[in-house]
Amino acid sequence: MRARLSDIGRQAEVSEATVSRVLNDRPGVAPETRQAVLTALDVLGYERPARLRKRSAGLVGLVVPELDNPIFPAFAQVIESTLAQSGFTPVLCTQTPGGVTEDEYVEMLLDRQVSGIAFVSGLHADTAANHDRYRALLSRPLPVVMINGYVPDVPAPFVSCDDGEAAELAVAHLVALGHRRIGLITGPDRFVPVRRKVAGWRAAMTRLAGLAESELDELAELSLFGVEGGEAAAGRLLDRGVTGVVCGSDLMALGAVRAARQRGLSVPTDLSVVGYDDSPLMAFTDPPLTTMRQPVTAMSVAAVRALVDEINGHGAPHSEYLFRPELVVRGSTAVAPTRPEAAARPTPATLAATA
């Protein structure tokens, strides 16, 4: 084998160490150098290792978070159908808490020799995660595209909804209805979409609602994603007299509605609630949810096109494509109550405790 490595290295004009990295399909080798080694293998009559043979041209990995949030199945459905129209078969990888991790799914997809991978709201959206995992994939080279979450120094196409603008549009809607104490409920601060929502909300609250920066901290609640997180955060904001809340997801918004009702409050009479996503069935909740709609179809189609271009060697631009959200007004928002203190009305349990 050592003689073979030296022969291949001499033919490709690279070191034996580089030949070894290519044969073991390890990252850190320039695409042109990798191709030179593979060409040397062919010229010298050596059979390529199985891992280096042509990828399964029809397979594309699709890694999504848990499907409890209906926006993720919506993305998966459109991406799958768009891939099928382009002649590819998606391999759907759904993460669950305590289950298979994103990295483990990627290893499984690499074993199946997929032509590319699409990530939806993956670790690329987490600023606390190590993004070298994506650079390693790109250096193989393997085409990838990432949806909702941006890493400036990862050379790949990114597709995102403009979270900052979504928060500003939601605040503008509530301000137009007479609200001033408008709370924000969203997820942990380490996520890129969360940071953008917070920045958009703060900008709109100072510009449109006339609040000082110093007044905003008590009106923002970063909680766990999901109904329970939204409910807990809304309870704390109701204690601070908010009359409207902008939420980071539709599920958090449903939690805010639940918190209001547990206090004997009416949505939207006492509290206006704006969600985010316009995930399926939000038009049929009680009340129907006002929300910021992510353009799921347009985003998914753009992501697939960028990935297919990468697979076909056309090289999609390595930048972020921002899509404009849409305000969908339904029944969970209304004119601000004439008595803002109504939103902080004590709960029956509180009244019983003080009686």
mmCIF file of C-alpha atoms in Angstrom:
data_model
loop_
_atom_site.group_PDB
_atom_site.id
_atom_site.type_symbol
_atom_site.label_atom_id
_atom_site.label_comp_id
_atom_site.label_asym_id
_atom_site.label_seq_id
_atom_site.Cartn_x
_atom_site.Cartn_y
_atom_site.Cartn_z
ATOM 1 C CA MET A 1 0.000 0.000 0.000
ATOM 2 C CA ARG A 2 2.879 2.372 0.773
ATOM 3 C CA ALA A 3 4.287 1.816 -2.723
ATOM 4 C CA ARG A 4 0.861 2.498 -4.146
ATOM 5 C CA LEU A 5 0.516 5.700 -2.155
ATOM 6 C CA SER A 6 3.866 6.892 -3.455
ATOM 7 C CA ASP A 7 2.916 5.976 -7.035
ATOM 8 C CA ILE A 8 -0.369 7.825 -6.770
ATOM 9 C CA GLY A 9 1.272 10.804 -5.095
ATOM 10 C CA ARG A 10 3.916 10.984 -7.801
ATOM 11 C CA GLN A 11 1.288 10.815 -10.539
ATOM 12 C CA ALA A 12 -0.894 13.479 -8.891
ATOM 13 C CA GLU A 13 2.110 15.545 -7.743
ATOM 14 C CA VAL A 14 0.980 15.550 -4.112
ATOM 15 C CA SER A 15 2.261 14.065 -0.859
ATOM 16 C CA GLU A 16 1.462 10.569 0.359
ATOM 17 C CA ALA A 17 -0.377 12.140 3.304
ATOM 18 C CA THR A 18 -2.674 13.987 0.902
ATOM 19 C CA VAL A 19 -3.310 10.786 -1.040
ATOM 20 C CA SER A 20 -4.233 9.055 2.242
ATOM 21 C CA ARG A 21 -6.683 11.843 3.155
ATOM 22 C CA VAL A 22 -8.389 11.569 -0.219
ATOM 23 C CA LEU A 23 -8.586 7.756 -0.133
ATOM 24 C CA ASN A 24 -10.148 7.937 3.345
ATOM 25 C CA ASP A 25 -12.552 10.676 2.188
ATOM 26 C CA ARG A 26 -11.406 13.089 4.867
ATOM 27 C CA PRO A 27 -11.967 16.855 4.732
ATOM 28 C CA GLY A 28 -9.290 19.506 4.337
ATOM 29 C CA VAL A 29 -8.288 18.757 0.739
ATOM 30 C CA ALA A 30 -8.923 21.293 -2.013
ATOM 31 C CA PRO A 31 -11.431 20.068 -4.646
ATOM 32 C CA GLU A 32 -8.869 20.328 -7.468
ATOM 33 C CA THR A 33 -6.297 18.347 -5.443
ATOM 34 C CA ARG A 34 -8.893 15.693 -4.612
ATOM 35 C CA GLN A 35 -9.767 15.400 -8.296
ATOM 36 C CA ALA A 36 -6.071 15.080 -9.225
ATOM 37 C CA VAL A 37 -5.694 12.129 -6.848
ATOM 38 C CA LEU A 38 -8.820 10.445 -8.193
ATOM 39 C CA THR A 39 -7.579 10.939 -11.739
ATOM 40 C CA ALA A 40 -4.234 9.404 -10.775
ATOM 41 C CA LEU A 41 -6.067 6.378 -9.389
ATOM 42 C CA ASP A 42 -7.870 5.938 -12.687
ATOM 43 C CA VAL A 43 -4.739 6.457 -14.798
ATOM 44 C CA LEU A 44 -2.735 3.901 -12.794
ATOM 45 C CA GLY A 45 -5.532 1.356 -12.976
ATOM 46 C CA TYR A 46 -6.396 1.274 -9.289
ATOM 47 C CA GLU A 47 -10.034 0.751 -8.299
ATOM 48 C CA ARG A 48 -11.516 3.621 -6.351
ATOM 49 C CA PRO A 49 -12.573 2.802 -2.760
ATOM 50 C CA ALA A 50 -16.331 2.298 -2.453
ATOM 51 C CA ARG A 51 -16.753 5.550 -0.531
ATOM 52 C CA LEU A 52 -15.245 7.491 -3.444
ATOM 53 C CA ARG A 53 -17.372 6.041 -6.197
ATOM 54 C CA LYS A 54 -20.081 8.092 -7.818
ATOM 55 C CA ARG A 55 -22.725 9.223 -5.348
ATOM 56 C CA SER A 56 -26.290 7.971 -5.558
ATOM 57 C CA ALA A 57 -27.344 10.692 -7.945
ATOM 58 C CA GLY A 58 -31.016 10.473 -7.036
ATOM 59 C CA LEU A 59 -30.779 10.866 -3.252
ATOM 60 C CA VAL A 60 -30.796 14.139 -1.294
ATOM 61 C CA GLY A 61 -30.831 14.338 2.496
ATOM 62 C CA LEU A 62 -33.403 16.517 4.266
ATOM 63 C CA VAL A 63 -32.704 17.147 7.958
ATOM 64 C CA VAL A 64 -35.523 18.814 9.929
ATOM 65 C CA PRO A 65 -36.312 19.335 13.638
ATOM 66 C CA GLU A 66 -39.065 17.444 15.418
ATOM 67 C CA LEU A 67 -42.410 17.560 13.629
ATOM 68 C CA ASP A 68 -44.403 18.749 16.677
ATOM 69 C CA ASN A 69 -44.278 22.277 15.278
ATOM 70 C CA PRO A 70 -46.464 22.135 12.145
ATOM 71 C CA ILE A 71 -44.227 24.590 10.256
ATOM 72 C CA PHE A 72 -41.534 21.911 9.877
ATOM 73 C CA PRO A 73 -43.764 19.338 8.145
ATOM 74 C CA ALA A 74 -44.891 22.203 5.894
ATOM 75 C CA PHE A 75 -41.290 22.880 4.866
ATOM 76 C CA ALA A 76 -40.580 19.161 4.443
ATOM 77 C CA GLN A 77 -43.603 18.627 2.208
ATOM 78 C CA VAL A 78 -42.740 21.442 -0.198
ATOM 79 C CA ILE A 79 -39.039 20.569 -0.297
ATOM 80 C CA GLU A 80 -39.806 16.902 -0.963
ATOM 81 C CA SER A 81 -42.218 17.671 -3.803
ATOM 82 C CA THR A 82 -39.841 20.213 -5.359
ATOM 83 C CA LEU A 83 -36.945 17.732 -5.194
ATOM 84 C CA ALA A 84 -39.127 15.092 -6.855
ATOM 85 C CA GLN A 85 -39.934 17.503 -9.674
ATOM 86 C CA SER A 86 -36.181 17.949 -10.154
ATOM 87 C CA GLY A 87 -35.603 14.189 -10.367
ATOM 88 C CA PHE A 88 -34.311 13.638 -6.815
ATOM 89 C CA THR A 89 -35.578 11.416 -4.021
ATOM 90 C CA PRO A 90 -35.454 12.993 -0.538
ATOM 91 C CA VAL A 91 -34.232 11.025 2.469
ATOM 92 C CA LEU A 92 -36.152 12.603 5.364
ATOM 93 C CA CYS A 93 -34.328 12.740 8.697
ATOM 94 C CA THR A 94 -36.500 13.951 11.586
ATOM 95 C CA GLN A 95 -34.876 14.835 14.883
ATOM 96 C CA THR A 96 -36.551 14.158 18.220
ATOM 97 C CA PRO A 97 -35.411 15.124 21.722
ATOM 98 C CA GLY A 98 -33.026 12.428 22.938
ATOM 99 C CA GLY A 99 -33.101 10.687 19.570
ATOM 100 C CA VAL A 100 -30.725 10.614 16.606
ATOM 101 C CA THR A 101 -28.660 13.807 16.422
ATOM 102 C CA GLU A 102 -28.034 15.958 13.372
ATOM 103 C CA ASP A 103 -24.424 14.725 13.153
ATOM 104 C CA GLU A 104 -25.534 11.086 13.339
ATOM 105 C CA TYR A 105 -28.054 11.662 10.563
ATOM 106 C CA VAL A 106 -25.344 13.272 8.441
ATOM 107 C CA GLU A 107 -23.112 10.211 8.866
ATOM 108 C CA MET A 108 -26.002 7.981 7.795
ATOM 109 C CA LEU A 109 -26.615 10.164 4.743
ATOM 110 C CA LEU A 110 -22.936 10.101 3.807
ATOM 111 C CA ASP A 111 -23.013 6.294 3.998
ATOM 112 C CA ARG A 112 -25.882 6.375 1.501
ATOM 113 C CA GLN A 113 -23.744 8.625 -0.712
ATOM 114 C CA VAL A 114 -26.377 11.329 -1.106
ATOM 115 C CA SER A 115 -25.792 14.051 -3.681
ATOM 116 C CA GLY A 116 -26.499 16.865 -1.211
ATOM 117 C CA ILE A 117 -28.197 17.795 2.058
ATOM 118 C CA ALA A 118 -30.786 20.448 2.977
ATOM 119 C CA PHE A 119 -30.875 21.558 6.629
ATOM 120 C CA VAL A 120 -34.006 23.220 8.068
ATOM 121 C CA SER A 121 -33.506 25.177 11.329
ATOM 122 C CA GLY A 122 -30.529 23.007 12.226
ATOM 123 C CA LEU A 123 -27.382 23.643 14.241
ATOM 124 C CA HIS A 124 -26.448 26.331 11.726
ATOM 125 C CA ALA A 125 -29.082 28.501 13.465
ATOM 126 C CA ASP A 126 -27.444 27.986 16.869
ATOM 127 C CA THR A 127 -24.647 30.470 17.564
ATOM 128 C CA ALA A 128 -23.385 28.229 20.388
ATOM 129 C CA ALA A 129 -22.835 25.263 18.037
ATOM 130 C CA ASN A 130 -19.569 24.433 16.288
ATOM 131 C CA HIS A 131 -20.097 25.201 12.602
ATOM 132 C CA ASP A 132 -16.951 23.391 11.499
ATOM 133 C CA ARG A 133 -19.240 20.417 10.811
ATOM 134 C CA TYR A 134 -20.609 22.279 7.769
ATOM 135 C CA ARG A 135 -17.195 23.379 6.553
ATOM 136 C CA ALA A 136 -16.108 19.737 6.674
ATOM 137 C CA LEU A 137 -19.050 18.727 4.491
ATOM 138 C CA LEU A 138 -18.341 21.480 1.985
ATOM 139 C CA SER A 139 -14.684 20.501 1.763
ATOM 140 C CA ARG A 140 -15.513 16.899 0.785
ATOM 141 C CA PRO A 141 -17.044 18.492 -1.416
ATOM 142 C CA LEU A 142 -20.768 17.926 -0.702
ATOM 143 C CA PRO A 143 -23.428 20.473 -1.742
ATOM 144 C CA VAL A 144 -25.565 21.760 1.139
ATOM 145 C CA VAL A 145 -28.241 24.423 1.597
ATOM 146 C CA MET A 146 -29.495 25.809 4.910
ATOM 147 C CA ILE A 147 -32.884 27.267 5.774
ATOM 148 C CA ASN A 148 -33.543 29.752 8.615
ATOM 149 C CA GLY A 149 -30.215 30.423 10.255
ATOM 150 C CA TYR A 150 -27.166 32.188 8.829
ATOM 151 C CA VAL A 151 -23.433 31.618 9.348
ATOM 152 C CA PRO A 152 -21.481 34.326 7.463
ATOM 153 C CA ASP A 153 -18.219 32.387 7.212
ATOM 154 C CA VAL A 154 -19.719 29.144 5.884
ATOM 155 C CA PRO A 155 -19.549 29.231 2.049
ATOM 156 C CA ALA A 156 -22.996 27.870 1.205
ATOM 157 C CA PRO A 157 -26.394 29.188 0.102
ATOM 158 C CA PHE A 158 -28.730 30.195 2.953
ATOM 159 C CA VAL A 159 -32.477 30.854 2.723
ATOM 160 C CA SER A 160 -34.228 32.764 5.533
ATOM 161 C CA CYS A 161 -37.397 34.631 6.360
ATOM 162 C CA ASP A 162 -36.645 38.216 7.407
ATOM 163 C CA ASP A 163 -37.273 37.779 11.134
ATOM 164 C CA GLY A 164 -36.393 41.377 11.988
ATOM 165 C CA GLU A 165 -38.918 42.753 9.553
ATOM 166 C CA ALA A 166 -41.528 40.281 10.793
ATOM 167 C CA ALA A 167 -41.203 41.603 14.346
ATOM 168 C CA GLU A 168 -41.388 45.202 13.140
ATOM 169 C CA LEU A 169 -44.520 44.529 11.076
ATOM 170 C CA ALA A 170 -46.178 42.816 14.047
ATOM 171 C CA VAL A 171 -45.420 45.763 16.337
ATOM 172 C CA ALA A 172 -46.656 48.222 13.693
ATOM 173 C CA HIS A 173 -49.942 46.313 13.481
ATOM 174 C CA LEU A 174 -50.484 46.458 17.244
ATOM 175 C CA VAL A 175 -49.460 50.117 17.480
ATOM 176 C CA ALA A 176 -52.019 50.951 14.781
ATOM 177 C CA LEU A 177 -54.628 49.344 17.052
ATOM 178 C CA GLY A 178 -53.631 51.638 19.914
ATOM 179 C CA HIS A 179 -51.319 49.318 21.869
ATOM 180 C CA ARG A 180 -48.190 50.700 23.492
ATOM 181 C CA ARG A 181 -47.150 48.122 26.097
ATOM 182 C CA ILE A 182 -46.375 45.344 23.641
ATOM 183 C CA GLY A 183 -44.466 42.336 24.927
ATOM 184 C CA LEU A 184 -42.205 39.964 23.031
ATOM 185 C CA ILE A 185 -42.194 36.205 23.600
ATOM 186 C CA THR A 186 -39.598 34.145 21.791
ATOM 187 C CA GLY A 187 -37.000 31.418 22.254
ATOM 188 C CA PRO A 188 -33.458 31.274 23.690
ATOM 189 C CA ASP A 189 -31.071 34.070 22.751
ATOM 190 C CA ARG A 190 -28.441 31.831 21.160
ATOM 191 C CA PHE A 191 -30.505 31.265 18.000
ATOM 192 C CA VAL A 192 -30.020 33.568 14.999
ATOM 193 C CA PRO A 193 -33.766 33.975 14.208
ATOM 194 C CA VAL A 194 -34.438 34.871 17.860
ATOM 195 C CA ARG A 195 -31.753 37.553 17.885
ATOM 196 C CA ARG A 196 -33.163 39.051 14.714
ATOM 197 C CA LYS A 197 -36.693 39.103 16.100
ATOM 198 C CA VAL A 198 -35.509 40.782 19.294
ATOM 199 C CA ALA A 199 -33.625 43.439 17.313
ATOM 200 C CA GLY A 200 -36.626 44.125 15.068
ATOM 201 C CA TRP A 201 -39.015 44.333 18.026
ATOM 202 C CA ARG A 202 -36.746 46.718 19.951
ATOM 203 C CA ALA A 203 -36.310 48.966 16.910
ATOM 204 C CA ALA A 204 -40.063 49.124 16.288
ATOM 205 C CA MET A 205 -40.920 49.698 19.939
ATOM 206 C CA THR A 206 -38.672 52.752 20.192
ATOM 207 C CA ARG A 207 -39.623 54.139 16.789
ATOM 208 C CA LEU A 208 -43.352 53.365 16.661
ATOM 209 C CA ALA A 209 -44.501 52.871 20.249
ATOM 210 C CA GLY A 210 -42.317 55.656 21.640
ATOM 211 C CA LEU A 211 -40.806 53.615 24.457
ATOM 212 C CA ALA A 212 -37.291 54.230 25.721
ATOM 213 C CA GLU A 213 -34.698 51.459 25.464
ATOM 214 C CA SER A 214 -34.648 51.247 29.252
ATOM 215 C CA GLU A 215 -38.350 50.322 29.276
ATOM 216 C CA LEU A 216 -38.002 47.387 26.901
ATOM 217 C CA ASP A 217 -36.133 44.852 29.014
ATOM 218 C CA GLU A 218 -39.110 44.062 31.207
ATOM 219 C CA LEU A 219 -41.328 43.576 28.150
ATOM 220 C CA ALA A 220 -39.207 40.850 26.510
ATOM 221 C CA GLU A 221 -39.435 37.234 27.673
ATOM 222 C CA LEU A 222 -37.099 34.613 26.209
ATOM 223 C CA SER A 223 -38.556 31.209 26.975
ATOM 224 C CA LEU A 224 -38.635 27.631 25.732
ATOM 225 C CA PHE A 225 -40.099 27.107 22.289
ATOM 226 C CA GLY A 226 -43.584 25.593 22.318
ATOM 227 C CA VAL A 227 -46.977 26.105 23.918
ATOM 228 C CA GLU A 228 -45.731 25.698 27.485
ATOM 229 C CA GLY A 229 -42.935 28.225 27.022
ATOM 230 C CA GLY A 230 -45.333 30.744 25.522
ATOM 231 C CA GLU A 231 -47.812 30.267 28.343
ATOM 232 C CA ALA A 232 -45.232 30.801 31.090
ATOM 233 C CA ALA A 233 -43.774 33.887 29.379
ATOM 234 C CA ALA A 234 -47.210 35.408 28.755
ATOM 235 C CA GLY A 235 -48.113 35.018 32.405
ATOM 236 C CA ARG A 236 -45.087 37.065 33.430
ATOM 237 C CA LEU A 237 -45.849 39.749 30.838
ATOM 238 C CA LEU A 238 -49.492 40.004 31.877
ATOM 239 C CA ASP A 239 -48.281 40.776 35.401
ATOM 240 C CA ARG A 240 -46.431 43.739 33.878
ATOM 241 C CA GLY A 241 -49.524 45.159 32.206
ATOM 242 C CA VAL A 242 -49.008 44.355 28.519
ATOM 243 C CA THR A 243 -52.033 44.634 26.247
ATOM 244 C CA GLY A 244 -50.445 42.914 23.268
ATOM 245 C CA VAL A 245 -47.748 40.288 22.648
ATOM 246 C CA VAL A 246 -45.642 39.427 19.615
ATOM 247 C CA CYS A 247 -44.631 35.753 19.664
ATOM 248 C CA GLY A 248 -41.740 33.925 18.016
ATOM 249 C CA SER A 249 -43.922 31.039 16.827
ATOM 250 C CA ASP A 250 -47.577 30.127 16.461
ATOM 251 C CA LEU A 251 -47.263 27.509 19.205
ATOM 252 C CA MET A 252 -45.932 30.130 21.637
ATOM 253 C CA ALA A 253 -48.847 32.362 20.647
ATOM 254 C CA LEU A 254 -51.321 29.584 21.481
ATOM 255 C CA GLY A 255 -49.631 29.357 24.866
ATOM 256 C CA ALA A 256 -50.165 33.094 25.357
ATOM 257 C CA VAL A 257 -53.869 32.673 24.561
ATOM 258 C CA ARG A 258 -54.072 29.890 27.134
ATOM 259 C CA ALA A 259 -52.370 32.053 29.783
ATOM 260 C CA ALA A 260 -54.830 34.881 29.217
ATOM 261 C CA ARG A 261 -57.838 32.597 29.494
ATOM 262 C CA GLN A 262 -56.576 31.052 32.705
ATOM 263 C CA ARG A 263 -56.727 34.559 34.166
ATOM 264 C CA GLY A 264 -60.275 35.082 32.989
ATOM 265 C CA LEU A 265 -59.142 37.425 30.220
ATOM 266 C CA SER A 266 -60.463 37.524 26.685
ATOM 267 C CA VAL A 267 -58.372 37.386 23.504
ATOM 268 C CA PRO A 268 -58.441 39.832 21.807
ATOM 269 C CA THR A 269 -60.603 42.075 24.052
ATOM 270 C CA ASP A 270 -58.096 42.171 26.911
ATOM 271 C CA LEU A 271 -54.977 40.874 25.183
ATOM 272 C CA SER A 272 -53.995 40.911 21.499
ATOM 273 C CA VAL A 273 -51.725 38.080 20.333
ATOM 274 C CA VAL A 274 -49.606 37.867 17.158
ATOM 275 C CA GLY A 275 -47.966 34.570 16.179
ATOM 276 C CA TYR A 276 -45.220 33.732 13.715
ATOM 277 C CA ASP A 277 -45.139 31.140 10.882
ATOM 278 C CA ASP A 278 -48.823 30.880 9.834
ATOM 279 C CA SER A 279 -48.460 27.147 10.223
ATOM 280 C CA PRO A 280 -51.347 24.887 9.142
ATOM 281 C CA LEU A 281 -54.650 25.161 11.050
ATOM 282 C CA MET A 282 -53.902 28.590 12.589
ATOM 283 C CA ALA A 283 -56.916 29.942 10.703
ATOM 284 C CA PHE A 284 -59.109 27.505 12.674
ATOM 285 C CA THR A 285 -57.965 28.142 16.250
ATOM 286 C CA ASP A 286 -60.191 29.965 18.752
ATOM 287 C CA PRO A 287 -59.837 32.801 18.027
ATOM 288 C CA PRO A 288 -58.240 32.443 14.574
ATOM 289 C CA LEU A 289 -54.635 33.554 15.023
ATOM 290 C CA THR A 290 -53.208 36.772 13.639
ATOM 291 C CA THR A 291 -49.691 35.840 12.592
ATOM 292 C CA MET A 292 -46.653 36.627 10.479
ATOM 293 C CA ARG A 293 -46.594 34.218 7.554
ATOM 294 C CA GLN A 294 -43.344 32.645 6.438
ATOM 295 C CA PRO A 295 -43.386 32.201 2.628
ATOM 296 C CA VAL A 296 -42.731 28.466 2.968
ATOM 297 C CA THR A 297 -43.290 27.593 -0.683
ATOM 298 C CA ALA A 298 -41.087 30.356 -2.090
ATOM 299 C CA MET A 299 -38.332 29.648 0.438
ATOM 300 C CA SER A 300 -38.400 25.906 -0.155
ATOM 301 C CA VAL A 301 -38.345 26.228 -3.938
ATOM 302 C CA ALA A 302 -35.413 28.666 -3.757
ATOM 303 C CA ALA A 303 -33.503 26.333 -1.428
ATOM 304 C CA VAL A 304 -34.013 23.319 -3.698
ATOM 305 C CA ARG A 305 -32.993 25.278 -6.787
ATOM 306 C CA ALA A 306 -29.803 26.448 -5.083
ATOM 307 C CA LEU A 307 -28.990 22.903 -3.953
ATOM 308 C CA VAL A 308 -29.681 21.389 -7.377
ATOM 309 C CA ASP A 309 -27.477 24.050 -8.995
ATOM 310 C CA GLU A 310 -24.695 23.112 -6.580
ATOM 311 C CA ILE A 311 -25.161 19.398 -7.333
ATOM 312 C CA ASN A 312 -25.022 20.073 -11.074
ATOM 313 C CA GLY A 313 -21.828 22.069 -10.673
ATOM 314 C CA HIS A 314 -23.328 25.466 -11.466
ATOM 315 C CA GLY A 315 -22.382 26.994 -8.111
ATOM 316 C CA ALA A 316 -25.225 28.932 -6.487
ATOM 317 C CA PRO A 317 -24.094 32.220 -4.859
ATOM 318 C CA HIS A 318 -22.837 31.640 -1.323
ATOM 319 C CA SER A 319 -24.946 34.248 0.429
ATOM 320 C CA GLU A 320 -28.212 34.607 2.324
ATOM 321 C CA TYR A 321 -31.502 35.022 0.494
ATOM 322 C CA LEU A 322 -34.004 36.912 2.674
ATOM 323 C CA PHE A 323 -37.725 36.450 2.030
ATOM 324 C CA ARG A 324 -40.324 38.979 3.122
ATOM 325 C CA PRO A 325 -42.904 37.840 5.707
ATOM 326 C CA GLU A 326 -46.601 38.677 5.373
ATOM 327 C CA LEU A 327 -48.934 39.933 8.097
ATOM 328 C CA VAL A 328 -52.097 37.791 8.196
ATOM 329 C CA VAL A 329 -54.756 39.534 10.290
ATOM 330 C CA ARG A 330 -57.352 37.304 11.926
ATOM 331 C CA GLY A 331 -59.279 37.321 15.181
ATOM 332 C CA SER A 332 -56.607 37.363 17.897
ATOM 333 C CA THR A 333 -55.843 41.091 17.630
ATOM 334 C CA ALA A 334 -58.120 44.058 18.269
ATOM 335 C CA VAL A 335 -58.148 47.665 19.451
ATOM 336 C CA ALA A 336 -56.284 48.135 22.725
ATOM 337 C CA PRO A 337 -58.471 48.006 25.852
ATOM 338 C CA THR A 338 -59.427 51.389 27.247
ATOM 339 C CA ARG A 339 -58.217 50.243 30.652
ATOM 340 C CA PRO A 340 -54.759 48.700 30.142
ATOM 341 C CA GLU A 341 -54.737 47.550 33.731
ATOM 342 C CA ALA A 342 -57.368 44.993 32.748
ATOM 343 C CA ALA A 343 -54.622 42.861 31.254
ATOM 344 C CA ALA A 344 -53.035 42.572 34.695
ATOM 345 C CA ARG A 345 -56.314 41.547 36.336
ATOM 346 C CA PRO A 346 -55.584 39.099 39.214
ATOM 347 C CA THR A 347 -56.404 35.455 38.696
ATOM 348 C CA PRO A 348 -59.168 33.714 40.684
ATOM 349 C CA ALA A 349 -56.432 31.835 42.595
ATOM 350 C CA THR A 350 -54.845 35.132 43.589
ATOM 351 C CA LEU A 351 -58.194 36.516 44.776
ATOM 352 C CA ALA A 352 -58.821 33.406 46.848
ATOM 353 C CA ALA A 353 -55.405 33.671 48.459
ATOM 354 C CA THR A 354 -55.984 37.265 49.499
ATOM 355 C CA ALA A 355 -59.545 36.756 50.727
#
